[in-house]
Each structure stands twice: as structure tokens, then as C-alpha cells.
XYZ file of C-alpha atoms in Angstrom:
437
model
C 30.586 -0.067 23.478
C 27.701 2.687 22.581
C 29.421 5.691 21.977
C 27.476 8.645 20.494
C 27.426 12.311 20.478
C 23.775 12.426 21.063
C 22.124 14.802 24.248
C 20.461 11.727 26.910
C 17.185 13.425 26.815
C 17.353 14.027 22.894
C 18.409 10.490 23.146
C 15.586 8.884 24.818
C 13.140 11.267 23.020
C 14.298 9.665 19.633
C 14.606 6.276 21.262
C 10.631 6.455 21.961
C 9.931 7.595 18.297
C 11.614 4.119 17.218
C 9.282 2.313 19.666
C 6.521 4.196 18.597
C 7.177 3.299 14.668
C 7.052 -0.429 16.026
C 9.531 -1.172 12.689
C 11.978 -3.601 14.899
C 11.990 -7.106 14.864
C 10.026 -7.111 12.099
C 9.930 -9.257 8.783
C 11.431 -8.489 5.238
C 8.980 -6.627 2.826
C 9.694 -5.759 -0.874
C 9.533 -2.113 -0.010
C 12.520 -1.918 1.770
C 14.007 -4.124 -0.043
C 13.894 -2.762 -3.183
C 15.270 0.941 -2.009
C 18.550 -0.926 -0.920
C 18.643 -2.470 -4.450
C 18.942 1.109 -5.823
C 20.868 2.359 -3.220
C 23.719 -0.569 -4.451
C 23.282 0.364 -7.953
C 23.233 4.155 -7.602
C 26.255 3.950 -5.739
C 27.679 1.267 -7.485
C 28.562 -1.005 -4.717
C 28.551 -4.524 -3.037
C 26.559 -3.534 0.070
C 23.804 -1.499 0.762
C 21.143 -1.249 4.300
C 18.105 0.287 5.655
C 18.841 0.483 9.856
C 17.835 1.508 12.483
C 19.870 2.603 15.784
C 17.902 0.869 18.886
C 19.352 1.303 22.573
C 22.072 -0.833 22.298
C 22.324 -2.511 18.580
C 22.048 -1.860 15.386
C 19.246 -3.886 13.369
C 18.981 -4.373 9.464
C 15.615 -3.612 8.125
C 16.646 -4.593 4.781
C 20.097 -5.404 3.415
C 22.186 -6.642 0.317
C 25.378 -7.956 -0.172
C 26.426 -8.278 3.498
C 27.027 -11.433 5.766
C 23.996 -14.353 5.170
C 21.870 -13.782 8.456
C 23.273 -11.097 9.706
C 20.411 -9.057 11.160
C 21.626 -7.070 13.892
C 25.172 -5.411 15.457
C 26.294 -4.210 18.483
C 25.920 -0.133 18.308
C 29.513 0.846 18.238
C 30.625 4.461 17.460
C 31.827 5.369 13.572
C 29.564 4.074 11.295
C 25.107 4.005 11.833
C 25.780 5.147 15.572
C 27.293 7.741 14.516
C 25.568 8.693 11.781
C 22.289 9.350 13.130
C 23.882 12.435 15.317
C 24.415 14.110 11.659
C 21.365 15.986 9.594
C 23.689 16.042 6.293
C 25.137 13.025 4.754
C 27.496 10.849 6.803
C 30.899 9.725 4.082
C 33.668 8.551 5.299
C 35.810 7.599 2.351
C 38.893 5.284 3.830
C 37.811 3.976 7.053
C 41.036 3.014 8.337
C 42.377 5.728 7.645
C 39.463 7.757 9.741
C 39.881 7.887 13.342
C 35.811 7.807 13.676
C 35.748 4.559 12.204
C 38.867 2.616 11.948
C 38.385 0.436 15.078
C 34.918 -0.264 14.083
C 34.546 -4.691 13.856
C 32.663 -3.910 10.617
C 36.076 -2.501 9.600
C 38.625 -4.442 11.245
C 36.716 -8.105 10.573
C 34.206 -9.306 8.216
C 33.396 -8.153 6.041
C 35.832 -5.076 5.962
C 33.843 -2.457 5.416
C 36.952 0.689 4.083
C 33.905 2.880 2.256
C 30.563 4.215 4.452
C 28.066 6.422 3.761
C 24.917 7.306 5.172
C 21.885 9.551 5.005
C 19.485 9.847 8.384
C 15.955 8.517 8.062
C 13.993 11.311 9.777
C 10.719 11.425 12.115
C 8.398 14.667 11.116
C 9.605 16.137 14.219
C 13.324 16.015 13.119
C 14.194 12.304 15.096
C 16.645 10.027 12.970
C 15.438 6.690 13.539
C 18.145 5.084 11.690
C 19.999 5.141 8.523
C 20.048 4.247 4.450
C 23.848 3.214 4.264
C 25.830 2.310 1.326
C 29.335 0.191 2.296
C 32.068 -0.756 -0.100
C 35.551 -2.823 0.411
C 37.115 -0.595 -1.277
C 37.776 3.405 -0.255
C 36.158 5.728 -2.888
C 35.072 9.504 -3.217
C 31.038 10.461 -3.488
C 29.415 12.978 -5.504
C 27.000 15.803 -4.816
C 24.201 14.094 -6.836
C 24.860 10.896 -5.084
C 24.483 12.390 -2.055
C 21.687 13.679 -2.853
C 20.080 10.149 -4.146
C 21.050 8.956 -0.899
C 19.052 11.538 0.974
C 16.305 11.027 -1.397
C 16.342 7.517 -1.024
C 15.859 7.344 3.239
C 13.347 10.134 2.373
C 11.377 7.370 0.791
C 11.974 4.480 4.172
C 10.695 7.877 6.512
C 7.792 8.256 4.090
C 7.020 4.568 4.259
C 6.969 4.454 8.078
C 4.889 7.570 8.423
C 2.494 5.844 6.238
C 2.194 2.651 8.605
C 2.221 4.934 11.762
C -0.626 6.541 10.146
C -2.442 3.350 9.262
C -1.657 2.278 12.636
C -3.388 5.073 14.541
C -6.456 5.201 12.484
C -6.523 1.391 13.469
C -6.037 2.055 16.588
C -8.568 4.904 16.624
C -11.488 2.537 15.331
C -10.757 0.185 17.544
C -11.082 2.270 20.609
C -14.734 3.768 19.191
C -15.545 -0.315 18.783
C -14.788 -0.915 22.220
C -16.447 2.065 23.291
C -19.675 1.050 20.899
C -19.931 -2.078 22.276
C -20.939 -1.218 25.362
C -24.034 1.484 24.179
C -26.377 0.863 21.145
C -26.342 4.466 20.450
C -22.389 4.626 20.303
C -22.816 1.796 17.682
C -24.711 3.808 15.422
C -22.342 6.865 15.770
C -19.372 4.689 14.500
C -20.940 3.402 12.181
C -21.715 6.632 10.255
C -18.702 8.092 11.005
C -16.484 4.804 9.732
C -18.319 5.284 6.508
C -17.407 8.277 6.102
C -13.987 7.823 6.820
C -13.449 4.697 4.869
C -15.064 5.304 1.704
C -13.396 8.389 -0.480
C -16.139 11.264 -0.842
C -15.748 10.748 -4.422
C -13.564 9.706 -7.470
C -10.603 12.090 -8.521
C -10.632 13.089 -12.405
C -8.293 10.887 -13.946
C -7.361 12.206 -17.446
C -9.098 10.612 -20.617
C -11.655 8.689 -17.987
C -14.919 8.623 -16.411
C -15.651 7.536 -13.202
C -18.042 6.791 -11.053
C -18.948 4.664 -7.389
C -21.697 3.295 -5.821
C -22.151 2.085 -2.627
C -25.004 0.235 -0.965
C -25.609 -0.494 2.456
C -27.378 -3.532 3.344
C -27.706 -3.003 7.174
C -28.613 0.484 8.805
C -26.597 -0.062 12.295
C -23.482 -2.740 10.520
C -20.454 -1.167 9.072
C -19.764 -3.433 5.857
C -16.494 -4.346 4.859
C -16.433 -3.334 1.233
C -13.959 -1.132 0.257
C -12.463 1.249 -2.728
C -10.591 4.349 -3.934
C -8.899 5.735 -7.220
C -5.930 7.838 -6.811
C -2.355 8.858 -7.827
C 0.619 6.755 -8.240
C 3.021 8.900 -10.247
C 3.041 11.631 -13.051
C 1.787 8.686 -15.700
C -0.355 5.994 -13.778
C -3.528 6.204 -11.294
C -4.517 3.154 -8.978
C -7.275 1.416 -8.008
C -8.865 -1.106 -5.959
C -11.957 -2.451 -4.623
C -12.338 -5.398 -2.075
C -14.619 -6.821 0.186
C -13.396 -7.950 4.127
C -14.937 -10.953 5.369
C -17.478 -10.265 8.376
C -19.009 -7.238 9.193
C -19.334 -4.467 12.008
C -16.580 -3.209 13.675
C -13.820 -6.008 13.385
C -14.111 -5.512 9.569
C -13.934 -1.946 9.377
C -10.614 -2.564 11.147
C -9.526 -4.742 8.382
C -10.673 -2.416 5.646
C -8.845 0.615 7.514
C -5.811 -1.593 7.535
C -6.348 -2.580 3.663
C -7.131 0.827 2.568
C -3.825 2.249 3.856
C -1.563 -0.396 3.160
C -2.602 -0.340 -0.577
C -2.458 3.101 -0.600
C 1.196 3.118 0.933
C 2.000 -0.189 -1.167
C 1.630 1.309 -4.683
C 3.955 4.159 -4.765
C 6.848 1.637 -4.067
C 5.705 -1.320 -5.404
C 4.633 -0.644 -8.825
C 3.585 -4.314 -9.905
C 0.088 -5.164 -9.057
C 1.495 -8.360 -7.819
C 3.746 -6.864 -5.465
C 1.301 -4.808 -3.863
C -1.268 -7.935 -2.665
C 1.666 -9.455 -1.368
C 2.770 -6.678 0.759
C -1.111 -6.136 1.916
C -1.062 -9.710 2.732
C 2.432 -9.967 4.486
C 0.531 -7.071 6.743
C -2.694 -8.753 7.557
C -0.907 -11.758 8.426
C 1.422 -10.099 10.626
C -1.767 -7.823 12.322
C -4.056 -10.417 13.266
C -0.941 -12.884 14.122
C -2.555 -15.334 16.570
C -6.445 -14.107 15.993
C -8.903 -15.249 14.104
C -8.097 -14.988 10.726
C -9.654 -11.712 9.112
C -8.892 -11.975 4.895
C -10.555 -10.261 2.263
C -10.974 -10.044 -1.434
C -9.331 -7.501 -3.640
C -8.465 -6.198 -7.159
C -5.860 -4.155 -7.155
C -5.019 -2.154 -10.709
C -3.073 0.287 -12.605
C -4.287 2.979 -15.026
C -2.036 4.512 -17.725
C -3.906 6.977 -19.652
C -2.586 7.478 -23.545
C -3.658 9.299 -26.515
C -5.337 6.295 -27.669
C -7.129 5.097 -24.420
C -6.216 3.222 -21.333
C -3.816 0.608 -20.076
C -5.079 -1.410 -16.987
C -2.975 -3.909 -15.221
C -4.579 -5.724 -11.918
C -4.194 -8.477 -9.775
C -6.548 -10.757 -7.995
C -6.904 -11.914 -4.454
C -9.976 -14.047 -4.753
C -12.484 -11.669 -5.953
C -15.183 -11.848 -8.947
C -13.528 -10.925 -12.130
C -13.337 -7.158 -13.713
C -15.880 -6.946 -16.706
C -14.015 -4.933 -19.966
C -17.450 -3.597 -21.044
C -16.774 -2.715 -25.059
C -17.667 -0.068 -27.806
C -19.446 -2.566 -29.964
C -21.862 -4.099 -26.806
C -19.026 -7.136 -26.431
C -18.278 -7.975 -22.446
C -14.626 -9.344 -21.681
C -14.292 -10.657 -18.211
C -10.606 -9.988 -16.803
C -10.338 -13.178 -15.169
C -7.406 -13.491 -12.343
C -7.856 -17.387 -11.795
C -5.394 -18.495 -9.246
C -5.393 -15.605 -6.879
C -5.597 -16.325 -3.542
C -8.205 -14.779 -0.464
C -6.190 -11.431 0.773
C -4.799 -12.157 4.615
C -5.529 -15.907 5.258
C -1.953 -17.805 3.989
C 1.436 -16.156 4.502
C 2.097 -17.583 1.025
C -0.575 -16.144 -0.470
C -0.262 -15.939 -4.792
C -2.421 -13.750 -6.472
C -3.257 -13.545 -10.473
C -2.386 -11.249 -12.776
C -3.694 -9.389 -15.800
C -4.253 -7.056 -18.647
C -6.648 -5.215 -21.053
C -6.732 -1.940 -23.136
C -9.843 0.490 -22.964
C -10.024 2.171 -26.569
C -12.519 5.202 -26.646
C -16.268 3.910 -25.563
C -15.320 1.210 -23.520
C -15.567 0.749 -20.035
C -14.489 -1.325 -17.250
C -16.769 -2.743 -14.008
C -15.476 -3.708 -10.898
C -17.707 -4.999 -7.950
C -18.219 -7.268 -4.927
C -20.338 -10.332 -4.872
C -23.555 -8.521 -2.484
C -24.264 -7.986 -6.278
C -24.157 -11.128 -7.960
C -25.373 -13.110 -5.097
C -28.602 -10.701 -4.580
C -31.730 -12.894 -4.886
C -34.061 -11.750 -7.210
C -37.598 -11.531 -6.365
C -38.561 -15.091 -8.001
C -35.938 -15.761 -5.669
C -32.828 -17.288 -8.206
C -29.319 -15.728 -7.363
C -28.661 -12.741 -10.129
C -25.278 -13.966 -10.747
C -22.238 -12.919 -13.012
C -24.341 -14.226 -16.862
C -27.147 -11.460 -16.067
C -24.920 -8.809 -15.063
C -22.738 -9.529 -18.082
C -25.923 -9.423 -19.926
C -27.242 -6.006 -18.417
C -23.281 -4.760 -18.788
C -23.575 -5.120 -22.365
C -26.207 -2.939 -23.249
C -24.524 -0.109 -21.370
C -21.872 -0.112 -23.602
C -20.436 3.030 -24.005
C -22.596 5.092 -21.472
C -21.236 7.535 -19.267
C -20.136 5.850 -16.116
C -22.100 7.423 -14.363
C -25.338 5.954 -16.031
C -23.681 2.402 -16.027
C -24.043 3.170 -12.064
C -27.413 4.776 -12.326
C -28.978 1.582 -14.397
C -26.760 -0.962 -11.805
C -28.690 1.173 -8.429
C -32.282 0.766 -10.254
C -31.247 -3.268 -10.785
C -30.183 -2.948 -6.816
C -33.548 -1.613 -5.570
C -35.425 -4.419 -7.426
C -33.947 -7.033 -5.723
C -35.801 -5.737 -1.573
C -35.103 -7.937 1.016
C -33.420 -10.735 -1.433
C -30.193 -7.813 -1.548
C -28.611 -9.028 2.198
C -25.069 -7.815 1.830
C -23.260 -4.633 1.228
C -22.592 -3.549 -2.288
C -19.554 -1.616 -3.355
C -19.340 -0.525 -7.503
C -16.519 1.173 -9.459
C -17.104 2.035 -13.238
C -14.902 3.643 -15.099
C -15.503 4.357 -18.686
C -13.097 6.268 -21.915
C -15.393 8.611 -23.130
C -16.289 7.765 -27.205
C -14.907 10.012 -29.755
C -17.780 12.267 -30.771
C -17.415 12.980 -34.209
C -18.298 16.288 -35.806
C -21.106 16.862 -38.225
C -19.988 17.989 -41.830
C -21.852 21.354 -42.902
């Protein structure tokens, strides 16, 4: 039986917003996940959700401690159908003993739910979609500061799904100016520009205690390229970074790179391992371009923890040419993630992990392969021992000159430089040491 307190038109107003979020029936991801992992330990209880309410059921999103396989209910009154007609905090603390919930089957069967409590997970226009829920077998009492975790927690799930609406509809967006491109040369240039503009960031943020600078060269006029980067803000302590390179060019990869640029983005404030967030950008292109032709890419994905004494970086590798560790004393490391797998092409994708420390005057270089496999004019392929070899006599310039010198070695190459080249180098300024008087 549905049974809510809920206006019909408010009803199938918020009913649309759950279509239009396109977040049922779909798979498992590690975001959601993990925020019903702290809901059960914040509350200190068996059973924790993420739901949402849908016409006539109730589905799980994520879940823990409740009945193996159990991904969906019928949308009886008392408990997550109820809930979602409340802007506070839904507790009920005995629910047999609370006439809104004590002939609900998740009370009177398995698996005998006698503690709820809920928190609504909220559109921007004020829609509850569903509910965070935490569910005990045992009645207890709440506090004010769990409640409050609890409404801070499906703050994070409405966060998360405004991110993938957003991806979505800038997806969505450049497909419709591909479609529209196609059909006039002159609308092809147009989105071209304009996807440049949208998908590169206008330039690097100023990440304490480093030096950044980008480069990106394009190797056709009227193609949009599929290489890809950005720098930007994970928390009070770390920054992120990536930079990847879709396969294919043109439209079709500047939808991938859209979708790879947002889902990264969206990835790394809940999934803090590097790891973690490949395999949710892979979960995402696999479940995008389910039944197309396969469109994968190659990325490095990184952290940055700035310290007194330098720079932590953590990354992971989905295919793509190492990360050079460019060092005071001229020395070139190359961060190798062996192992990792293309970005997008298995659903069991692995990817490769690891670490290095920049201490004042070194620097780090990221870039895609247009570089390496530019043909010089003699005609050999430049490849990863020259670069290596020009890397190390940058050591411990600016980044922006390590860019400078890197777009004078592009320009030499003419016609042998036939794909797009994208270039990230960040550098930890030397300690300049005062002259004695």
C-alpha cells in the first residue's frame, strides 16, 4: 500500500526530479557505498541505506547490514515513504511502539527493523528524492550531533547526484552542438572553439608551496582533441590532478573527455584513494557507452599534499606514459604505474599505483604521448629517453620555463607533430638562500 502525506502535484513534480537524476536501477559505486559505511559507524548500528522513494517501491542505492540481495521494497507508509514528506530528521525510536511504523513488514518480519532514522536527500529546488537511513534491532534515543551527521551525510549523496546531473547535461549539451555540426562545416568549427574552451581550465589555480604551469597544443585547426587536464581542490590539505588523453578525436571524444573531466572532478572529493577514483571513472564510461563502440582513454590521476618540507604526490595509472620526478641535482625519476589498465574499455579495469616526494627544486612532468611519438625532422620518433634527457637539464626551472623550453622542442618537430599535445608541470620552488653581508 503507498501511503504518504505528500500533495499529487508536489508528488509528481518530485517524482520527475528522480527520473531526471536517472540514479535508479543503477549499479553499486564506492561513493555511495562508503557514506553508508559512516552512516553505520556514526550511529553505531547494524544497518545503514542510501534510497530513493520511486512511484511505487523503495530501491537501495547502497546498503549495509540488511538482507543479501535485497534491492528494492514495496513503498509502504512509516519508514522512507514517509520520511521524504519531512525537511528535518525523520527518528522514530521504538517502532512498535509508533503507530507510523509498527505495521511496517520491515518491522513486523525480517529483519525487524524497532530503530529508524532518516535525513531527506534534497534536489536544489527543495525535492527529496529519497533518504540516508540508519536502522537498528534494537530501540534507541539519537542525539543532536547525530542528527546533524545524518543530515550532513545525505547532503553529501544530493551533492553527488547534482554533480552527475551536471556532467550529464554538459554531455548532453555537446552532443546536441555535434549533431548540429555535422550537418554544416561552419558549425564544426564553432564547436570546436567553443569545446576548447570549455574543456580545458583557463589556467592552473595557485596551489601553496608549487608552481604550475600547462600547455596545450593543437594538432588539427577544425578537430577537437581528446586530451584533457585540470588542478584543483580536494580538501583543506590536498589538491588533485589529472591529465589523460581519449582515444579518437572530434566530437565523439570531446564527449568522452566532458564525461572524464566531471566524473574525476566529482570522484575525488569522496573517494580519496587515487585508485578509487579510476575505478569509479571507469565503472561510468562503461556504463555510458554500454552497447557502443567502446570509447577508453588514458589517465593519471594524483594527489598533492603540500608540507613545510615540499610535496607529497600519490597517482594512479590507467595506461598512460609515466610521470617524470624531474630533481634538484639534474636526476629524472620516472613514476612508473605498470599494470594499469586503458580508462573505459574492461568493467574490471585495475589501475597502478604510486608515490614520490618533491623536496624544494624539484619538479614533476606529466604529458600525453602526441609528445613522445612526434617525429622529428630526420624523421625518428622523439620518444620518452630524449625527453628524459631534455627534462634533466631543466631541473629546477620555474615551471613555467620547463613549458616554455618543451613548446620550442614542439615547434621543431612541423608536420612530423600529428596529434594533440596536452603538458602539466609543476615544480617546488628552490630555497633561495640569502647572501651574508
Amino acid at each position: 500500500m503507498t501511503a504518504t502525506l505528500i500533495d499529487p502535484g508536489v508528488e509528481a513534480t518530485r517524482l520527475a526530479a528522480v527520473r531526471r537524476y536517472q540514479i535508479l536501477d543503477t549499479p553499486p559505486e564506492s561513493a555511495f557505498d562508503r557514506i553508508v559505511q559512516l552512516a553505520a559507524r556514526a550511529f553505531r548500528v547494524p544497518m545503514a541505506s542510501v534510497t530513493i522513494v520511486d512511484e511505487d517501491r523503495i530501491w537501495f542505492k547502497a546498503r549495509t547490514g540488511l538482507l543479501d540481495g535485497l534491492t528494492q521494497v514495496s513503498r509502504d507508509a512509516g519508514l522512507c515513504a514517509s520520511a521524504i514528506t519531512q525537511s528535518d530528521p525523520y527518528v522514530v525510536a521504538d517502532t512498535l511502539a509508533d503507530p507510523r511504523t509498527a505495521g511496517n513488514p520491515l518491522v513486523t518480519g525480517a529483519p525487524g527493523i524497532r530503530f529508524y532514522a532518516a535525513a531527506p536527500i534534497s534536489t536544489t529546488d527543495g525535492l527529496h528524492l529519497g533518504t540516508v537511513n540508519v536502522l537498528d534491532v534494537r530501540p534507541r534515543e539519537v542525539t543532536e550531533e547525530e542528527l546533524r551527521t545524518l543530515v550532513d551525510l545525505a547532503a553529501l549523496v544530493s551533492g553527488e547526484l547534482e554533480l552527475r546531473l551536471s556532467a550529464r547535461t554538459a554531455v548532453e549539451r555537446e552532443r546536441r552542438l555535434r549533431e548540429q555540426a555535422e550537418a554544416e562545416r561552419g558549425r564544426l568549427e564553432l564547436l570546436t572553439s567553443t569545446l576548447r574552451r570549455v574543456l580545458l581550465p583557463p589556467s592552473p589555480p595557485k596551489v601553496p608551496g608549487l608552481d604550475i604551469a600547462t600547455h596545450y597544443h593543437v594538432a588539427s585547426a577544425d578537430q577537437v582533441g581528446g586530451d584533457f587536464f585540470d588542478v584543483f581542490r580536494v580538501d583543506e590539505n590536498d589538491w588533485g590532478f589529472f591529465l589523460g588523453d581519449v582515444c579518437g578525436k572530434g566530437a565523439d571524444a570531446a564527449v568522452v573527455t566532458a564525461l572524464a573531466r566531471h566524473t574525476l572532478r566529482a570522484a575525488a572529493v569522496y573517494a580519496g584513494d587515487p585508485q578509487d577514483v579510476l575505478t569509479n571513472l571507469n565503472a561510468v564510461l562503461m556504463d555510458e557507452f554500454l552497447g557502443a563502440d567502446p570509447c577508453y582513454c588514458t589517465v593519471v590521476y594524483g594527489v598533492l599534499t603540500p608540507g613545510d618540507d615540499g610535496v607529497r604526490v600519490s597517482l594512479a595509472g590507467g595506461g598512460h606514459p609515466p610521470a617524470l620526478a624531474v630533481r634538484a641535482d639534474g636526476t629524472v625519476d620516472t613514476v612508473h604505474t605498470e599494470g594499469g589498465m586503458l580508462v573505459g574499455l574492461l568493467p574490471e579495469a585495475r589501475f597502478s599505483v604510486a608515490s614520490t616526494f618533491l623536496r624544494p627544486g624539484d619538479g614533476l612532468l606529466l604529458y600525453t604521448d602526441g609528445l613522445t611519438e612526434a617525429r622529428t625532422p630526420a624523421g625518428h620518433m622523439y620518444g620518452e629517453d630524449r625527453l628524459i634527457s631534455l627534462a634533466a637539464t631543466l631541473a629546477g626551472q620555474p615551471a613555467q620555463a620547463v613549458v616554455s623550453r618543451l613548446e620550442e622542442t614542439l615547434s621543431a618537430f612541423g608536420p612530423g607533430l600529428t596529434d594533440d599535445t596536452a603538458i602539466l608541470s609543476m615544480t617546488v620552488p628552490p630555497i633561495v638562500k640569502r647572501q651574508s653581508r
